[in-house]
Coordinates of C-alpha atoms in Angstrom, one line a residue:
M1 CA -1.9 14.7 -6.0
R2 CA -2.7 12.0 -3.5
V3 CA -4.1 8.8 -4.8
E4 CA -4.4 5.3 -3.0
I5 CA -4.2 1.8 -4.4
V6 CA -6.3 -0.7 -2.3
L7 CA -6.5 -4.5 -2.6
A8 CA -9.2 -6.3 -0.6
V9 CA -8.4 -9.8 0.6
P10 CA -10.7 -11.8 2.8
R11 CA -10.9 -10.2 6.4
A12 CA -8.1 -7.6 5.6
F13 CA -7.1 -5.2 3.0
E14 CA -3.7 -3.8 1.6
S15 CA -3.2 0.0 0.9
W16 CA -0.6 1.8 -1.1
P17 CA -0.7 5.6 -0.7
L18 CA 0.9 7.4 -3.4
T19 CA 1.8 11.0 -4.5
L20 CA 1.8 11.4 -8.2
P21 CA 1.8 14.6 -10.6
I22 CA -1.5 16.0 -11.9
G23 CA -2.6 14.1 -14.9
A24 CA -1.2 10.8 -13.9
T25 CA -2.9 7.5 -15.3
V26 CA -3.9 4.4 -13.4
A27 CA -1.1 2.5 -15.1
Q28 CA 1.5 5.1 -14.0
A29 CA 0.1 4.8 -10.4
L30 CA 0.6 1.1 -10.6
E31 CA 4.0 1.3 -11.9
S32 CA 4.9 3.9 -9.2
A33 CA 3.7 1.5 -6.6
G34 CA 5.8 -1.3 -8.1
F35 CA 3.2 -3.4 -9.7
T36 CA 4.1 -4.8 -12.9
P37 CA 1.6 -6.4 -15.1
E38 CA 3.1 -9.9 -14.2
A39 CA 2.9 -9.0 -10.5
L40 CA -0.7 -8.3 -10.9
V41 CA -1.5 -11.8 -12.6
A42 CA 0.6 -13.4 -9.8
R43 CA -1.7 -11.8 -7.3
G44 CA -4.7 -12.9 -9.2
I45 CA -5.9 -9.2 -10.1
D46 CA -8.9 -9.6 -12.5
G47 CA -9.5 -5.8 -13.1
L48 CA -9.5 -2.3 -11.8
A49 CA -11.8 0.1 -10.5
L50 CA -11.7 3.8 -9.4
H51 CA -14.1 4.3 -6.4
G52 CA -16.0 1.0 -7.1
V53 CA -16.5 1.7 -11.1
R54 CA -14.4 -0.4 -13.4
T55 CA -11.8 1.4 -15.1
T56 CA -8.9 1.2 -17.6
P57 CA -5.0 1.6 -17.0
E58 CA -5.4 4.7 -19.3
A59 CA -7.8 6.5 -17.1
V60 CA -6.7 9.6 -15.9
L61 CA -6.7 10.2 -11.9
R62 CA -7.9 13.1 -9.9
D63 CA -6.7 14.2 -6.6
G64 CA -8.2 11.7 -3.6
D65 CA -9.0 8.8 -6.3
R66 CA -8.8 5.2 -4.8
I67 CA -7.7 2.7 -7.3
E68 CA -9.0 -0.7 -6.4
L69 CA -7.5 -4.0 -7.5
L70 CA -10.3 -6.4 -8.3
R71 CA -10.0 -10.1 -7.6
P72 CA -12.3 -12.5 -9.4
L73 CA -15.7 -13.5 -7.7
V74 CA -15.5 -16.8 -5.8
A75 CA -19.2 -17.4 -6.3
D76 CA -21.8 -15.9 -8.4
P77 CA -23.6 -13.4 -6.2
K78 CA -27.1 -14.2 -7.6
D79 CA -26.6 -18.2 -6.8
A80 CA -25.2 -17.4 -3.5
R81 CA -28.4 -15.2 -2.7
R82 CA -30.8 -18.0 -3.8
R83 CA -28.8 -20.6 -1.4
R84 CA -29.1 -18.3 1.4
A85 CA -32.8 -17.7 0.7
A86 CA -33.4 -21.4 0.4
R87 CA -32.0 -22.3 3.7
P88 CA -34.4 -23.3 6.4
K89 CA -34.7 -20.5 9.2

């Protein structure tokens, strides 16, 4: 089955397409792409998602899944929205 690992960074993204056996997990996909737990920490990865929904390394993948490597938020979305709304127009 085909899956993709994606890491979004400001103004760009990185993508790693993979072919894995049926029944593979998120952890196996990360290992297959060369991501060790240490490498994830070094890149500042804060979590994992499948198509925008948080997931765990034990989650079983399906053909066409997109694994997203999540970075921590730089700003609280609610606070950022309030600041934008408070700006004079």
